Short mmCIF file of C-alpha atoms in Angstrom, two decimals:
data_model
loop_
_atom_site.label_atom_id
_atom_site.label_comp_id
_atom_site.label_asym_id
_atom_site.label_seq_id
_atom_site.Cartn_x
_atom_site.Cartn_y
_atom_site.Cartn_z
CA UNK M 1 0.00 0.00 0.00
CA UNK M 2 1.52 3.31 -1.11
CA UNK M 3 1.13 6.30 1.18
CA UNK M 4 1.08 10.04 0.59
CA UNK M 5 2.52 11.76 3.67
CA UNK M 6 4.86 10.99 6.54
CA UNK M 7 6.20 12.71 9.63
CA UNK M 8 9.68 11.65 10.71
CA UNK M 9 11.61 12.53 13.87
CA UNK M 10 15.27 11.58 13.58
CA UNK M 11 17.71 11.29 16.49
CA UNK M 12 21.24 11.25 15.00
CA UNK M 13 24.24 9.56 16.51
CA UNK M 14 27.11 11.18 18.42
CA UNK M 15 28.49 13.40 15.64
CA UNK M 16 29.46 17.08 15.81
CA UNK M 17 26.83 18.05 13.22
CA UNK M 18 23.97 20.50 13.46
CA UNK M 19 20.57 20.08 11.82
CA UNK M 20 21.69 21.80 8.61
CA UNK M 21 24.67 19.47 8.31
CA UNK M 22 22.37 16.48 8.71
CA UNK M 23 20.03 17.93 6.07
CA UNK M 24 22.90 18.36 3.61
CA UNK M 25 24.04 14.79 4.22
CA UNK M 26 20.48 13.58 3.73
CA UNK M 27 20.22 15.47 0.43
CA UNK M 28 23.43 13.90 -0.88
CA UNK M 29 22.34 10.43 0.17
CA UNK M 30 18.89 10.95 -1.34
CA UNK M 31 20.45 11.58 -4.75
CA UNK M 32 22.21 8.21 -4.51
CA UNK M 33 19.00 6.48 -3.47
CA UNK M 34 17.09 8.15 -6.31
CA UNK M 35 19.44 6.63 -8.87
CA UNK M 36 19.21 3.19 -7.26
CA UNK M 37 15.41 3.04 -6.93
CA UNK M 38 14.55 5.00 -10.09
CA UNK M 39 12.76 7.61 -8.01
CA UNK M 40 12.95 11.33 -7.41
CA UNK M 41 13.76 12.82 -3.99
CA UNK M 42 13.81 16.60 -3.69
CA UNK M 43 15.16 17.80 -0.34
CA UNK M 44 13.91 21.22 0.74
CA UNK M 45 15.65 23.83 2.90
CA UNK M 46 15.87 23.65 6.67
CA UNK M 47 13.12 25.51 8.52
CA UNK M 48 13.82 25.48 12.23
CA UNK M 49 14.54 21.86 13.07
CA UNK M 50 12.83 20.33 10.03
CA UNK M 51 12.95 20.00 6.28
CA UNK M 52 10.60 18.50 3.72
CA UNK M 53 11.29 15.88 1.08
CA UNK M 54 9.09 15.69 -2.00
CA UNK M 55 9.45 12.21 -3.46
CA UNK M 56 7.84 10.51 -6.43
CA UNK M 57 7.91 7.53 -8.74
CA UNK M 58 5.88 6.64 -11.82
CA UNK M 59 2.86 5.62 -9.74
CA UNK M 60 3.41 7.28 -6.34
CA UNK M 61 4.12 10.54 -4.55
CA UNK M 62 5.20 11.12 -0.98
CA UNK M 63 5.77 14.23 1.08
CA UNK M 64 7.84 13.69 4.21
CA UNK M 65 8.50 16.23 6.94
CA UNK M 66 11.72 15.27 8.71
CA UNK M 67 12.50 16.74 12.12
CA UNK M 68 16.16 16.49 13.16
CA UNK M 69 16.80 16.36 16.91
CA UNK M 70 20.55 16.86 16.80
CA UNK M 71 22.59 17.19 19.98
CA UNK M 72 25.51 19.12 18.54
CA UNK M 73 25.21 21.67 21.36
CA UNK M 74 25.81 18.97 23.96
CA UNK M 75 28.80 17.64 22.03
CA UNK M 76 30.30 21.12 21.67
CA UNK M 77 30.03 21.68 25.42
CA UNK M 78 31.73 18.38 26.17
CA UNK M 79 34.58 19.25 23.79
CA UNK M 80 34.93 22.90 24.85
CA UNK M 81 37.04 22.25 27.97
CA UNK M 82 40.82 22.03 27.92
CA UNK M 83 42.72 19.01 26.67
CA UNK M 84 43.81 17.70 30.06
CA UNK M 85 40.32 18.14 31.47
CA UNK M 86 38.78 16.27 28.49
CA UNK M 87 41.09 13.34 29.16
CA UNK M 88 40.50 13.32 32.92
CA UNK M 89 36.72 13.57 32.53
CA UNK M 90 36.78 10.85 29.89
CA UNK M 91 38.62 8.47 32.20
CA UNK M 92 36.27 9.37 35.03
CA UNK M 93 33.36 8.37 32.78
CA UNK M 94 35.08 5.08 31.94
CA UNK M 95 35.55 4.38 35.64
CA UNK M 96 31.83 4.95 36.24
CA UNK M 97 30.93 2.64 33.35
CA UNK M 98 33.09 -0.11 34.84
CA UNK M 99 31.85 0.42 38.40
CA UNK M 100 28.22 0.29 37.23
CA UNK M 101 28.66 -2.98 35.36
CA UNK M 102 28.62 -1.49 31.89
CA UNK M 103 31.88 -2.95 30.63
CA UNK M 104 31.00 -6.41 31.93
CA UNK M 105 27.65 -6.17 30.17
CA UNK M 106 29.24 -5.08 26.89
CA UNK M 107 31.56 -8.08 26.79
CA UNK M 108 28.72 -10.40 27.84
CA UNK M 109 26.31 -9.25 25.15
CA UNK M 110 28.65 -8.16 22.31
CA UNK M 111 32.39 -8.53 22.86
CA UNK M 112 33.28 -6.28 19.92
CA UNK M 113 31.44 -3.39 21.56
CA UNK M 114 33.43 -4.13 24.71
CA UNK M 115 36.61 -3.67 22.69
CA UNK M 116 35.17 -0.46 21.24
CA UNK M 117 34.71 0.80 24.80
CA UNK M 118 38.25 -0.13 25.85
CA UNK M 119 40.04 1.17 22.75
CA UNK M 120 40.23 4.97 23.28
CA UNK M 121 41.25 4.66 26.91
CA UNK M 122 43.88 2.00 26.21
CA UNK M 123 45.16 4.11 23.31
CA UNK M 124 45.59 7.20 25.50
CA UNK M 125 47.22 5.17 28.28
CA UNK M 126 49.68 3.70 25.79
CA UNK M 127 50.61 7.16 24.56
CA UNK M 128 51.07 8.40 28.12
CA UNK M 129 53.31 5.41 28.82
CA UNK M 130 55.45 6.25 25.79
CA UNK M 131 55.66 9.89 26.88
CA UNK M 132 56.73 8.86 30.37
CA UNK M 133 59.32 6.47 28.95
CA UNK M 134 60.80 9.29 26.88
CA UNK M 135 60.94 11.51 29.95
CA UNK M 136 62.75 8.83 31.98
CA UNK M 137 64.95 7.58 29.15
CA UNK M 138 68.19 9.18 30.47
CA UNK M 139 67.72 7.42 33.79
CA UNK M 140 67.06 4.09 32.09
CA UNK M 141 70.22 4.47 30.00
CA UNK M 142 72.22 5.72 33.00
CA UNK M 143 73.03 8.99 31.24
CA UNK M 144 74.15 12.11 33.07
CA UNK M 145 71.26 13.84 34.80
CA UNK M 146 71.54 16.94 32.63
CA UNK M 147 69.93 14.86 29.83
CA UNK M 148 66.68 15.18 31.75
CA UNK M 149 66.59 18.76 30.49
CA UNK M 150 65.67 17.56 27.00
CA UNK M 151 63.83 14.35 27.93
CA UNK M 152 61.41 16.07 30.31
CA UNK M 153 60.49 18.35 27.43
CA UNK M 154 60.48 15.69 24.71
CA UNK M 155 57.98 13.44 26.51
CA UNK M 156 55.14 15.98 26.67
CA UNK M 157 56.03 17.21 23.17
CA UNK M 158 55.54 13.66 21.83
CA UNK M 159 52.09 13.49 23.42
CA UNK M 160 50.97 16.93 22.19
CA UNK M 161 52.69 17.15 18.80
CA UNK M 162 52.73 13.51 17.68
CA UNK M 163 50.08 11.50 19.50
CA UNK M 164 47.23 14.02 19.60
CA UNK M 165 47.30 14.90 15.85
CA UNK M 166 47.46 11.19 15.00
CA UNK M 167 44.72 10.34 17.51
CA UNK M 168 42.35 12.77 15.81
CA UNK M 169 42.34 10.47 12.78
CA UNK M 170 40.86 7.84 15.08
CA UNK M 171 38.53 10.36 16.79
CA UNK M 172 40.00 9.46 20.18
CA UNK M 173 39.00 12.57 22.15
CA UNK M 174 35.60 12.51 20.45
CA UNK M 175 35.12 8.96 21.75
CA UNK M 176 36.06 10.07 25.27
CA UNK M 177 33.32 12.71 25.04
CA UNK M 178 30.91 10.05 23.75
CA UNK M 179 31.35 8.04 26.94
CA UNK M 180 30.93 11.14 29.07
CA UNK M 181 27.53 11.78 27.44
CA UNK M 182 26.59 8.11 27.77
CA UNK M 183 27.12 8.31 31.53
CA UNK M 184 25.05 11.51 31.78
CA UNK M 185 22.22 9.94 29.75
CA UNK M 186 22.25 6.91 32.05
CA UNK M 187 22.61 8.73 35.37
CA UNK M 188 20.60 11.86 34.45
CA UNK M 189 23.06 13.84 36.55
CA UNK M 190 23.69 16.78 34.22
CA UNK M 191 21.29 19.72 34.13
CA UNK M 192 21.88 20.64 30.49
CA UNK M 193 21.49 17.05 29.27
CA UNK M 194 18.30 16.69 31.32
CA UNK M 195 16.89 19.91 29.84
CA UNK M 196 17.72 18.69 26.35
CA UNK M 197 15.92 15.41 27.01
CA UNK M 198 12.91 17.26 28.42
CA UNK M 199 12.80 19.50 25.35
CA UNK M 200 13.03 16.39 23.16
CA UNK M 201 9.88 14.99 24.72
CA UNK M 202 8.05 18.24 23.98
CA UNK M 203 9.46 18.43 20.45
CA UNK M 204 8.41 14.85 19.74
CA UNK M 205 4.91 15.47 21.07
CA UNK M 206 4.49 18.57 18.90
CA UNK M 207 5.90 16.89 15.78
CA UNK M 208 3.53 13.94 16.05
CA UNK M 209 0.49 16.21 16.30
CA UNK M 210 0.72 16.83 12.57
CA UNK M 211 -1.54 14.98 10.15
CA UNK M 212 0.14 12.19 8.19
CA UNK M 213 -0.43 8.70 6.84
CA UNK M 214 2.70 7.37 8.51
CA UNK M 215 4.63 8.38 11.63
CA UNK M 216 8.25 7.35 12.03
CA UNK M 217 10.92 7.85 14.69
CA UNK M 218 14.44 6.88 13.65
CA UNK M 219 17.53 6.74 15.84
CA UNK M 220 21.13 6.12 14.85
CA UNK M 221 23.78 4.88 17.30
CA UNK M 222 23.60 6.75 20.63
CA UNK M 223 20.50 8.45 19.29
CA UNK M 224 18.67 5.27 20.30
CA UNK M 225 19.10 6.08 24.01
CA UNK M 226 17.97 9.65 23.40
CA UNK M 227 14.96 8.56 21.35
CA UNK M 228 13.93 6.01 23.98
CA UNK M 229 14.10 8.69 26.65
CA UNK M 230 11.87 10.89 24.48
CA UNK M 231 9.38 8.19 23.48
CA UNK M 232 9.20 6.72 26.97
CA UNK M 233 9.03 10.15 28.57
CA UNK M 234 6.14 11.08 26.31
CA UNK M 235 4.32 7.86 27.29
CA UNK M 236 4.87 8.74 30.94
CA UNK M 237 3.39 12.16 30.32
CA UNK M 238 0.55 10.92 28.11
CA UNK M 239 -0.08 7.15 27.93
CA UNK M 240 -2.44 7.71 24.97
CA UNK M 241 0.05 9.79 22.97
CA UNK M 242 0.21 7.28 20.12
CA UNK M 243 -3.36 6.12 20.10
CA UNK M 244 -4.80 6.08 16.58
CA UNK M 245 -1.41 6.65 14.91
CA UNK M 246 0.69 4.38 12.72
CA UNK M 247 4.01 4.89 14.57
CA UNK M 248 7.19 3.01 13.69
CA UNK M 249 10.38 3.22 15.74
CA UNK M 250 13.53 2.10 13.92
CA UNK M 251 16.94 1.98 15.59
CA UNK M 252 19.85 1.89 13.13
CA UNK M 253 22.98 0.46 14.65
CA UNK M 254 21.30 1.45 17.90
CA UNK M 255 23.47 1.50 21.00
CA UNK M 256 20.84 1.99 23.68
CA UNK M 257 22.53 -0.67 25.80
CA UNK M 258 25.60 1.56 25.96
CA UNK M 259 23.63 3.51 28.56
CA UNK M 260 20.94 1.03 29.63
CA UNK M 261 23.42 -1.54 30.96
CA UNK M 262 24.66 0.91 33.60
CA UNK M 263 23.07 0.23 36.99
CA UNK M 264 22.09 3.89 37.38
CA UNK M 265 20.04 3.91 34.14
CA UNK M 266 16.83 3.12 36.03
CA UNK M 267 14.72 5.73 34.22
CA UNK M 268 16.02 4.74 30.78
CA UNK M 269 15.28 1.06 31.38
CA UNK M 270 11.78 1.92 32.61
CA UNK M 271 11.18 3.90 29.43
CA UNK M 272 12.53 1.07 27.28
CA UNK M 273 9.85 -1.18 28.74
CA UNK M 274 7.14 1.42 28.15
CA UNK M 275 8.10 1.70 24.49
CA UNK M 276 8.35 -2.07 24.04
CA UNK M 277 4.93 -2.65 25.57
CA UNK M 278 3.13 0.22 23.81
CA UNK M 279 0.65 -1.33 21.35
CA UNK M 280 0.78 1.79 19.17
CA UNK M 281 4.52 1.45 18.40
CA UNK M 282 6.13 -0.95 15.93
CA UNK M 283 9.79 -1.13 16.97
CA UNK M 284 12.53 -2.90 15.01
CA UNK M 285 16.33 -2.81 15.20
CA UNK M 286 18.48 -2.67 12.06
CA UNK M 287 21.88 -4.23 12.76
CA UNK M 288 24.95 -5.12 10.73
CA UNK M 289 27.64 -7.69 11.43
CA UNK M 290 30.34 -5.42 10.00
CA UNK M 291 29.50 -2.63 12.47
CA UNK M 292 31.25 -3.09 15.83
CA UNK M 293 29.94 0.24 17.18
CA UNK M 294 26.71 -1.29 18.42
CA UNK M 295 25.78 -4.44 20.31
CA UNK M 296 25.24 -6.81 17.40
CA UNK M 297 22.55 -9.46 17.99
CA UNK M 298 21.89 -8.13 21.50
CA UNK M 299 18.20 -7.61 22.19
CA UNK M 300 17.79 -4.23 23.82
CA UNK M 301 14.60 -5.00 25.75
CA UNK M 302 15.66 -8.39 27.07
CA UNK M 303 19.18 -7.22 27.96
CA UNK M 304 17.62 -4.32 29.86
CA UNK M 305 15.97 -6.85 32.15
CA UNK M 306 12.58 -7.34 30.49
CA UNK M 307 12.60 -10.77 28.91
CA UNK M 308 8.84 -10.97 29.43
CA UNK M 309 8.14 -7.84 27.37
CA UNK M 310 7.63 -7.82 23.57
CA UNK M 311 11.03 -7.97 21.85
CA UNK M 312 11.60 -5.77 18.79
CA UNK M 313 12.80 -7.93 15.91
CA UNK M 314 16.40 -7.64 14.77
CA UNK M 315 16.62 -6.83 11.05
CA UNK M 316 20.03 -7.97 9.73
CA UNK M 317 21.59 -5.78 7.08
CA UNK M 318 24.89 -6.22 5.26
CA UNK M 319 26.58 -3.03 4.12
CA UNK M 320 28.46 -4.94 1.46
CA UNK M 321 25.25 -5.78 -0.38
CA UNK M 322 24.44 -2.11 -1.06
CA UNK M 323 27.96 -0.77 -1.71
CA UNK M 324 30.17 -1.12 -4.74
CA UNK M 325 33.24 -3.29 -4.23
CA UNK M 326 35.52 -0.28 -4.59
CA UNK M 327 33.59 1.80 -2.08
CA UNK M 328 33.33 -1.02 0.43
CA UNK M 329 37.04 -1.76 0.17
CA UNK M 330 37.84 1.94 0.72
CA UNK M 331 35.81 2.35 3.92
CA UNK M 332 35.77 -1.10 5.55
CA UNK M 333 38.78 -0.37 7.80
CA UNK M 334 37.21 2.87 9.15
CA UNK M 335 34.78 1.59 11.78
CA UNK M 336 33.13 4.96 12.41
CA UNK M 337 32.60 5.50 8.68
CA UNK M 338 31.05 2.04 8.40
CA UNK M 339 28.87 2.85 11.39
CA UNK M 340 27.46 5.87 9.54
CA UNK M 341 26.43 3.82 6.53
CA UNK M 342 22.97 3.21 8.00
CA UNK M 343 22.04 6.82 7.18
CA UNK M 344 24.04 7.18 3.96
CA UNK M 345 23.13 6.44 0.38
CA UNK M 346 23.63 3.10 -1.40
CA UNK M 347 25.26 2.13 -4.69
CA UNK M 348 22.73 -0.64 -5.35
CA UNK M 349 19.47 -2.02 -4.03
CA UNK M 350 19.30 -3.79 -0.70
CA UNK M 351 16.92 -4.65 2.10
CA UNK M 352 17.42 -1.31 3.86
CA UNK M 353 17.77 2.26 2.62
CA UNK M 354 17.42 5.25 4.94
CA UNK M 355 16.02 7.54 2.25
CA UNK M 356 13.50 4.96 1.10
CA UNK M 357 12.44 4.34 4.71
CA UNK M 358 11.94 8.02 5.51
CA UNK M 359 10.70 9.38 2.17
CA UNK M 360 9.61 6.39 0.09
CA UNK M 361 6.06 5.19 -0.62
CA UNK M 362 6.02 2.10 1.60
CA UNK M 363 4.67 1.96 5.17
CA UNK M 364 7.74 2.25 7.39
CA UNK M 365 6.74 -0.77 9.47
CA UNK M 366 7.21 -2.98 6.38
CA UNK M 367 10.98 -2.52 6.60
CA UNK M 368 11.03 -4.88 9.57
CA UNK M 369 10.31 -7.74 7.15
CA UNK M 370 12.69 -6.97 4.29
CA UNK M 371 15.70 -9.24 3.81
CA UNK M 372 18.34 -9.89 1.16
CA UNK M 373 15.86 -12.30 -0.41
CA UNK M 374 12.84 -10.04 0.09
CA UNK M 375 13.68 -6.52 -1.07
CA UNK M 376 11.33 -3.52 -0.90
CA UNK M 377 8.69 -4.05 -3.61
CA UNK M 378 9.76 -1.38 -6.07
CA UNK M 379 10.25 -2.41 -9.67
CA UNK M 380 13.11 -1.47 -11.95
CA UNK M 381 10.87 1.23 -13.41
CA UNK M 382 10.35 2.77 -9.95
CA UNK M 383 6.73 1.61 -9.58
CA UNK M 384 5.44 0.04 -6.39
CA UNK M 385 4.85 -3.60 -7.21
CA UNK M 386 1.96 -5.64 -5.76
#
């Protein structure tokens, strides 16, 4: 069944991008999707926190209003403090994650995500160890003590001038900030984060008041925790908020368990259950084996302690099936770039396409059933097939 209008609320992942940057990325990806699906996607300008997409095929038209709930302001605040303070606060967040059982949970449910957690902290510690070794090198070699004059300077210079520029290629300090926000989202111990979450509930409520054939909430990466806070918070405020609506909730490489596995995430886990048990919400989780930046095959609801609640189905998706060999080979070693592929455009047809989900003619809930052997029913001519 082809539809005519859709309202989308998108919670992006932990990237230093504002709403306009996300709109520009969407527009570029939409052009790729248009070529693949023989459709037309025209992305309009940003107006406040939203933009419209006018889409069409030979036998369908769709107008989608996409609200972007970016958290670039929160990221900028986390990164605005000095270098030493960023590192110290990052390690303090890691300590809290470990003390609250997060790291143990990551390795239990998805060992690769456990390694993703450990990596930036181990990387920084290794660099600090090298810097300290340089500083103490004259003593280790039994050189005259005056050599400490250069070694005590060379050690810090290595860290600042060699390690830090190289570490930016791997987004190391950005990852430290990511874990700081994860702890705040779990503990709800930061006033600005709490205000942002409260505003998200209001924004979501207002967005869903609009008239549409289809309502969709999408969340990428850490955006899953933020979206669950918003959806669950809205259900707490108004249990009938989604009555009479066709609402789909799709997490894309969702990492809600990054926060939910912390013991202090009591409110988040409660809201996860509310969303899972809400009869007006169709929730599914798009996951990819080649993406280590989420808890692959882990079931968010069950792992949060609610095995008796409805479990959103896991929709497996292979990036390789929608990318050209050259493009896949170029990006496969960059784990953060691979992690972004959920919201980027394809080179060929596959079971999942972010543009087609958010602006195409098919009910968004149908994407929970598409597989490599059961692609979205759009013919080579761009028509919706029976």
